[in-house]
Coordinates of C-alpha atoms and ligand atoms in Angstrom, one line a residue:
X1 CA -11.1 -46.6 32.2
X2 CA -10.6 -44.0 29.5
X3 CA -12.1 -40.7 30.4
X4 CA -11.4 -39.1 27.0
X5 CA -11.3 -41.0 23.7
X6 CA -10.6 -39.2 20.4
X7 CA -11.3 -41.5 17.4
X8 CA -10.0 -40.5 14.0
X9 CA -10.5 -36.8 15.0
X10 CA -10.2 -34.4 12.0
X11 CA -10.4 -30.6 11.9
X12 CA -10.4 -28.7 8.6
X13 CA -10.3 -25.0 8.3
X14 CA -11.2 -24.5 4.7
X15 CA -8.8 -26.7 2.8
X16 CA -6.2 -26.7 5.6
X17 CA -6.0 -29.8 7.7
X18 CA -5.3 -28.6 11.3
X19 CA -5.9 -32.0 13.0
X20 CA -5.3 -35.1 10.9
X21 CA -6.9 -38.3 12.2
X22 CA -5.9 -38.1 15.8
X23 CA -6.5 -41.3 17.9
X24 CA -5.8 -41.1 21.6
X25 CA -7.2 -42.5 24.8
X26 CA -6.7 -40.6 28.1
X27 CA -7.1 -42.6 31.2
X28 CA -8.9 -41.8 34.4
X29 CA -6.7 -39.6 36.6
X30 CA -4.0 -39.2 34.0
X31 CA -2.0 -36.0 33.3
X32 CA -1.7 -36.0 29.5
X33 CA 0.3 -33.3 27.7
X34 CA -0.2 -32.3 24.1
X35 CA 3.1 -30.9 22.8
X36 CA 4.4 -29.7 19.5
X37 CA 5.6 -26.7 17.6
X38 CA 3.4 -23.7 16.9
X39 CA 0.5 -24.6 14.5
X40 CA 0.7 -28.4 15.0
X41 CA -2.9 -28.6 16.0
X42 CA -2.7 -29.1 19.8
X43 CA -5.0 -26.2 20.7
X44 CA -7.5 -27.2 18.1
X45 CA -7.6 -30.8 19.4
X46 CA -8.1 -29.6 22.9
X47 CA -10.9 -27.2 21.8
X48 CA -12.7 -30.1 20.1
X49 CA -12.5 -32.1 23.3
X50 CA -13.9 -29.1 25.1
X51 CA -16.6 -28.4 22.6
X52 CA -15.3 -25.0 21.7
X53 CA -14.5 -26.1 18.1
X54 CA -16.8 -28.3 15.9
X55 CA -15.4 -31.6 14.8
X56 CA -15.0 -32.0 11.0
X57 CA -15.0 -35.8 11.3
X58 CA -14.3 -38.4 13.9
X59 CA -15.6 -38.8 17.4
X60 CA -14.9 -37.4 20.9
X61 CA -16.1 -39.5 23.9
X62 CA -16.0 -38.4 27.5
X63 CA -16.7 -41.2 30.0
X64 CA -18.0 -43.3 27.2
X65 CA -20.5 -40.8 26.0
X66 CA -20.2 -39.4 22.4
X67 CA -20.1 -35.7 23.0
X68 CA -19.6 -34.3 19.4
X69 CA -23.0 -32.5 19.7
X70 CA -23.0 -31.8 23.4
X71 CA -22.6 -28.1 24.3
X72 CA -19.4 -27.2 26.3
X73 CA -21.4 -26.4 29.5
X74 CA -22.9 -29.8 29.5
X75 CA -19.5 -31.7 29.2
X76 CA -18.6 -31.2 32.9
X77 CA -15.2 -29.9 32.2
X78 CA -13.2 -26.9 33.4
X79 CA -10.8 -25.0 31.2
X80 CA -7.8 -22.8 32.0
X81 CA -6.3 -20.7 29.3
X82 CA -3.3 -18.5 28.8
X83 CA -5.4 -15.4 28.8
X84 CA -7.3 -16.2 31.9
X85 CA -9.7 -13.3 32.3
X86 CA -10.7 -12.6 35.9
X87 CA -13.8 -10.5 36.4
X88 CA -12.3 -7.1 37.3
X89 CA -15.4 -6.0 39.3
X90 CA -15.5 -9.1 41.5
X91 CA -13.2 -9.7 44.4
X92 CA -11.1 -12.9 44.5
X93 CA -13.7 -14.7 46.5
X94 CA -16.5 -14.0 44.0
X95 CA -14.2 -14.7 41.1
X96 CA -13.6 -18.2 42.4
X97 CA -17.1 -18.8 43.5
X98 CA -18.7 -17.4 40.4
X99 CA -19.8 -20.6 38.7
X100 CA -21.2 -22.0 42.0
X101 CA -23.3 -18.9 42.4
X102 CA -24.4 -19.3 38.8
X103 CA -25.6 -22.8 39.7
X104 CA -27.4 -21.3 42.7
X105 CA -25.5 -23.3 45.3
X106 CA -26.3 -22.4 48.9
X107 CA -24.2 -19.6 50.4
X108 CA -22.6 -21.7 53.1
X109 CA -21.5 -24.3 50.5
X110 CA -20.0 -21.6 48.3
X111 CA -18.1 -20.2 51.3
X112 CA -16.8 -23.6 52.3
X113 CA -15.7 -24.6 48.8
X114 CA -14.1 -21.3 47.9
X115 CA -12.2 -21.3 51.2
X116 CA -11.1 -24.9 50.8
X117 CA -9.8 -24.3 47.2
X118 CA -8.1 -21.0 48.2
X119 CA -6.3 -22.8 51.1
X120 CA -5.2 -25.5 48.7
X121 CA -3.7 -22.9 46.4
X122 CA -2.2 -20.8 49.2
X123 CA -4.3 -17.7 48.4
X124 CA -6.7 -17.8 51.4
X125 CA -5.4 -14.4 52.5
X126 CA -6.2 -12.8 49.1
X127 CA -10.0 -13.5 49.0
X128 CA -10.9 -9.9 49.8
X129 CA -8.7 -8.4 47.1
X130 CA -9.6 -7.0 43.7
X131 CA -7.9 -8.7 40.7
X132 CA -5.9 -5.5 40.0
X133 CA -4.3 -5.9 43.4
X134 CA -2.8 -9.3 42.5
X135 CA 0.5 -10.3 40.9
X136 CA 0.6 -12.4 37.7
X137 CA 1.2 -15.6 39.7
X138 CA -1.6 -14.8 42.1
X139 CA -4.0 -14.1 39.3
X140 CA -3.1 -17.4 37.7
X141 CA -3.8 -19.2 41.0
X142 CA -7.3 -17.5 41.2
X143 CA -8.0 -18.7 37.6
X144 CA -7.0 -22.2 38.7
X145 CA -9.2 -21.9 41.7
X146 CA -12.1 -21.0 39.6
X147 CA -11.6 -24.1 37.5
X148 CA -11.0 -26.4 40.6
X149 CA -14.0 -25.2 42.7
X150 CA -16.5 -26.8 40.4
X151 CA -14.9 -30.2 40.8
X152 CA -15.3 -31.2 37.2
X153 CA -14.5 -34.6 35.7
X154 CA -11.9 -33.2 33.4
X155 CA -9.5 -30.2 33.2
X156 CA -8.4 -28.7 29.9
X157 CA -5.4 -26.4 30.2
X158 CA -4.0 -24.5 27.3
X159 CA -0.6 -22.9 27.9
X160 CA -1.8 -21.6 31.3
X161 CA 1.7 -20.5 32.4
X162 CA 3.0 -18.8 29.3
X163 CA 2.3 -15.3 30.6
X164 CA 4.4 -15.8 33.7
X165 CA 8.1 -15.1 34.1
X166 CA 10.5 -18.1 34.0
X167 CA 10.9 -18.5 37.8
X168 CA 7.2 -18.3 38.5
X169 CA 6.5 -20.7 35.7
X170 CA 8.6 -23.3 37.3
X171 CA 6.9 -22.7 40.7
X172 CA 3.4 -22.9 39.2
X173 CA 4.3 -25.9 37.2
X174 CA 5.1 -27.8 40.4
X175 CA 2.0 -26.5 42.0
X176 CA -0.2 -27.7 39.2
X177 CA 1.4 -31.1 39.3
X178 CA 0.9 -31.3 43.1
X179 CA -2.7 -30.1 42.8
X180 CA -3.5 -32.6 40.1
X181 CA -2.0 -35.5 42.1
X182 CA -4.0 -34.4 45.1
X183 CA -7.3 -34.0 43.2
X184 CA -6.7 -37.0 40.9
X185 CA -8.7 -35.3 38.2
X186 CA -7.9 -36.2 34.6
X187 CA -6.1 -33.3 33.0
X188 CA -5.1 -32.5 29.4
X189 CA -2.4 -29.8 29.2
X190 CA -1.3 -28.1 26.0
X191 CA 2.2 -26.6 25.7
X192 CA 4.8 -25.9 23.1
X193 CA 7.5 -26.2 25.8
X194 CA 9.1 -29.7 25.8
X195 CA 10.5 -29.1 29.3
X196 CA 7.0 -28.4 30.6
X197 CA 5.8 -31.6 28.8
X198 CA 8.6 -33.7 30.2
X199 CA 8.3 -32.6 33.8
X200 CA 4.5 -32.5 34.0
X201 CA 3.1 -35.3 31.9
X202 CA 2.3 -38.9 32.9
X203 CA 2.2 -39.3 29.2
X204 CA 2.9 -37.0 26.3
X205 CA 1.4 -36.8 22.8
X206 CA 3.7 -35.2 20.3
X207 CA 2.0 -33.6 17.3
X208 CA 3.3 -32.2 14.1
X209 CA 1.3 -31.0 11.1
X210 CA -1.8 -32.2 12.9
X211 CA -0.6 -35.7 13.1
X212 CA 0.5 -37.8 16.1
X213 CA 4.2 -38.5 16.1
X214 CA 4.3 -40.5 19.3
X215 CA 2.4 -41.0 22.5
X216 CA 4.3 -42.3 25.5
X217 CA 5.8 -41.6 28.9
X218 CA 8.4 -38.9 29.1
X219 CA 11.3 -41.4 29.5
X220 CA 10.1 -43.5 26.5
X221 CA 10.0 -40.4 24.3
X222 CA 13.5 -39.4 25.4
X223 CA 15.1 -42.9 25.2
X224 CA 13.1 -44.5 22.4
X225 CA 11.9 -41.7 20.1
X226 CA 9.8 -43.2 17.3
X227 CA 11.2 -40.8 14.6
X228 CA 13.7 -38.1 14.0
X229 CA 11.3 -35.3 14.7
X230 CA 10.5 -36.6 18.3
X231 CA 14.2 -37.3 18.8
X232 CA 15.1 -33.7 18.1
X233 CA 12.0 -32.1 19.7
X234 CA 12.3 -33.8 23.1
X235 CA 15.5 -33.0 25.0
X236 CA 17.5 -29.8 25.4
X237 CA 19.9 -29.2 23.9
X238 CA 18.6 -31.1 21.0
X239 CA 20.0 -34.5 19.9
X240 CA 22.8 -34.3 17.3
X241 CA 21.9 -35.8 14.0
X242 CA 24.2 -36.7 11.1
X243 CA 24.1 -39.0 8.1
X244 CA 25.8 -42.4 8.0
X245 CA 25.8 -45.9 6.5
X246 CA 25.4 -49.3 8.1
X247 CA 27.9 -51.8 6.7
X248 CA 28.1 -55.6 7.3
X249 CA 25.4 -58.0 8.2
X250 CA 24.2 -60.1 11.2
X251 CA 26.1 -59.4 14.4
X252 CA 29.0 -57.4 12.8
X253 CA 27.7 -54.0 11.9
X254 CA 29.8 -50.9 11.4
X255 CA 28.5 -47.4 11.3
X256 CA 30.4 -45.4 8.7
X257 CA 30.0 -41.7 9.0
X258 CA 32.0 -38.6 8.2
X259 CA 33.0 -38.3 11.8
X260 CA 34.5 -41.9 11.9
X261 CA 33.9 -45.6 11.7
X262 CA 32.2 -47.3 14.7
X263 CA 31.9 -51.0 15.3
X264 CA 28.4 -51.3 16.9
X265 CA 28.1 -53.3 20.1
X266 CA 26.2 -56.6 19.7
X267 CA 23.5 -55.6 22.3
X268 CA 22.9 -52.5 20.2
X269 CA 22.8 -54.4 17.0
X270 CA 20.2 -56.7 18.5
X271 CA 17.9 -53.7 18.8
X272 CA 18.0 -52.9 15.1
X273 CA 14.9 -54.2 13.2
X274 CA 15.7 -57.3 11.2
X275 CA 14.8 -55.7 7.9
X276 CA 17.0 -52.7 8.5
X277 CA 20.1 -54.5 7.5
X278 CA 20.6 -57.6 5.5
X279 CA 22.0 -59.1 2.3
X280 CA 21.0 -56.1 0.3
X281 CA 24.2 -54.4 1.4
X282 CA 25.0 -51.1 3.0
X283 CA 22.1 -49.0 4.2
X284 CA 21.9 -45.2 4.4
X285 CA 20.8 -44.0 7.8
X286 CA 20.5 -40.9 9.9
X287 CA 22.3 -41.2 13.2
X288 CA 21.4 -39.5 16.5
X289 CA 23.4 -39.0 19.6
X290 CA 22.4 -36.8 22.6
X291 CA 25.0 -34.2 23.9
X292 CA 25.4 -36.1 27.2
X293 CA 26.3 -39.3 25.3
X294 CA 29.4 -37.8 23.7
X295 CA 32.6 -38.0 25.9
X296 CA 35.6 -35.8 25.1
X297 CA 39.2 -36.9 25.7
X298 CA 42.6 -35.6 25.4
X299 CA 44.5 -36.1 22.1
X300 CA 47.6 -37.0 24.2
X301 CA 46.0 -40.3 25.4
X302 CA 44.6 -40.8 21.9
X303 CA 43.6 -44.4 21.0
X304 CA 42.6 -43.8 17.4
X305 CA 39.3 -42.0 18.3
X306 CA 37.9 -39.3 16.0
X307 CA 39.4 -35.8 16.6
X308 CA 37.4 -32.6 16.9
X309 CA 38.1 -28.9 17.2
X310 CA 36.4 -27.1 20.0
X311 CA 34.5 -24.1 18.5
X312 CA 32.7 -22.8 21.5
X313 CA 32.3 -23.5 25.2
X314 CA 29.1 -22.3 27.0
X315 CA 29.3 -22.7 30.8
X316 CA 26.1 -23.2 32.7
X317 CA 27.7 -23.5 36.2
X318 CA 27.2 -27.2 36.7
X319 CA 27.6 -28.3 33.1
X320 CA 29.1 -26.9 29.9
X321 CA 27.9 -27.2 26.3
X322 CA 30.7 -27.7 23.9
X323 CA 30.3 -27.0 20.2
X324 CA 32.6 -29.2 18.1
X325 CA 33.7 -29.6 14.5
X326 CA 34.5 -33.1 13.5
X327 CA 35.6 -32.5 9.9
X328 CA 32.5 -30.9 8.3
X329 CA 30.1 -32.3 11.0
X330 CA 29.1 -30.1 13.9
X331 CA 28.3 -31.7 17.2
X332 CA 27.2 -30.4 20.6
X333 CA 28.5 -32.2 23.6
X334 CA 27.6 -31.7 27.3
X335 CA 30.3 -32.1 29.8
X336 CA 30.7 -31.5 33.5
X337 CA 31.8 -27.9 34.0
X338 CA 35.1 -29.0 35.6
X339 CA 36.0 -31.3 32.7
X340 CA 35.3 -28.8 30.0
X341 CA 37.9 -28.2 27.3
X342 CA 39.0 -24.7 26.1
X343 CA 38.0 -23.1 22.8
X344 CA 40.3 -23.9 19.8
X345 CA 41.6 -27.0 21.6
X346 CA 41.8 -30.4 19.8
X347 CA 40.0 -33.2 21.6
X348 CA 39.0 -36.8 20.9
X349 CA 35.4 -37.8 20.6
X350 CA 33.9 -40.9 22.1
X351 CA 30.3 -41.8 21.4
X352 CA 28.3 -43.9 23.8
X353 CA 27.3 -46.4 21.1
X354 CA 24.7 -48.1 23.2
X355 CA 22.8 -44.7 23.3
X356 CA 23.0 -44.2 19.6
X357 CA 19.8 -43.7 17.6
X358 CA 19.3 -44.8 14.0
X359 CA 16.6 -43.5 11.6
X360 CA 15.7 -44.5 8.1
X361 CA 17.1 -41.7 5.9
X362 CA 13.9 -41.4 3.9
X363 CA 11.0 -42.1 6.3
X364 CA 12.9 -40.8 9.3
X365 CA 11.4 -43.6 11.4
X366 CA 13.5 -45.2 14.1
X367 CA 15.2 -48.5 13.2
X368 CA 15.5 -49.5 16.8
X369 CA 13.2 -51.8 18.7
Ligands
ATP401 P1 0.1 -22.6 18.9 O1 1.1 -23.3 19.8 O2 0.8 -21.6 18.0 O3 -1.1 -22.2 19.6 P2 -1.2 -25.0 18.0 O4 -0.4 -26.3 17.9 O5 -2.1 -24.9 19.2 O6 -0.3 -23.8 17.9 P3 -3.6 -24.7 16.5 O7 -4.0 -23.4 17.2 O8 -4.4 -25.9 16.9 O9 -2.1 -25.0 16.7 O10 -3.7 -24.5 14.9 C1 -3.5 -25.5 14.0 C2 -3.6 -25.0 12.6 O11 -4.9 -24.6 12.3 C3 -2.7 -23.8 12.4 O12 -2.2 -23.9 11.1 C4 -3.7 -22.6 12.5 O13 -3.2 -21.6 11.7 C5 -5.0 -23.2 12.0 N1 -6.1 -22.6 12.6 C6 -6.4 -22.6 13.9 N2 -7.6 -22.0 14.2 C7 -8.0 -21.5 13.0 C8 -9.2 -20.8 12.5 N3 -10.1 -20.4 13.4 N4 -9.3 -20.6 11.2 C9 -8.4 -21.0 10.3 N5 -7.3 -21.7 10.7 C10 -7.1 -21.9 12.0

């Protein structure tokens, strides 16, 4: 069952269209991530679901109920934001139990639930502390505890980890995933960080200019991006993109690009949409290849492969990022650290053609099925 349904959801701020006909269904128990660059409308979409922002047009349903005109406090949702404000004059226990107290739950029940949630979050020894006596990560756990203790039907989280340092963010990311799996509560999580999206989401919705670019599982977005924007937004370092031309028809297709000519493997050609090539002759395309799908070889054992000059090598310990010039085209390759070339060396470039991506040069939509 879909817990949250957004139907043709639109938000206008004056003449600006912040959310442009968003249609999405979020399933029971799902961890859904909204991701996209700054200003793409993810927070506004989340706030409309939470009732903190009015809807310009379209509908929001929670558990089948149209909630457009339902006040936030009656939606049975809990929200965690980047700027989680704990009550400074309440100890951790009272911060977590605040909403239960507000609902006049009996004292023994509050004690039990606050203790359970604190144990779940590993902060049971902090219940007697003031917020000022906590580290950033501990405060964030208290904020999560405050949301969890109510046992709502839906969590909305807006960049809850962005105030934390990198190491703590990774740790809290894992804790949130573990917690969400344990509780099984439907969660919508907003972030601009594609790594967070990829590691946390059961599914991801990518937004740009208020419009959905693609909704899918992380692997689908990575391996079958619907357009060039998703292809370059998901994955780090970003996918290499360069112009090219498809020549030939039927099974025999050659990609002609500045970096070289590549006869495409039949199994790859079979994935290209029928109307993408045909009797009309060559077709202009944009090509994409991920850094890990470029193999570098030595020019000594050259077998006619394109040659490149190594501009820069960035070591990461396990891997290395290698910036290359192939004629006027710049490419970034990822190699195992022990196989990395040296700067100013000439190497050969081998593309894993089965991992190539092709996009229409005008619409930027993927040509692959
Ligand atoms: P960020 O990651 O920077 O928070 P976002 O994807 O969450 O970005 P939104 O905050 O949803 O983006 O904003 C979407 C668009 O709507 C932006 O262009 C923003 O400037 C605009 N916007 C958001 N809130 C308001 C407001 N209250 N009044 C006017 N414009 C707004």
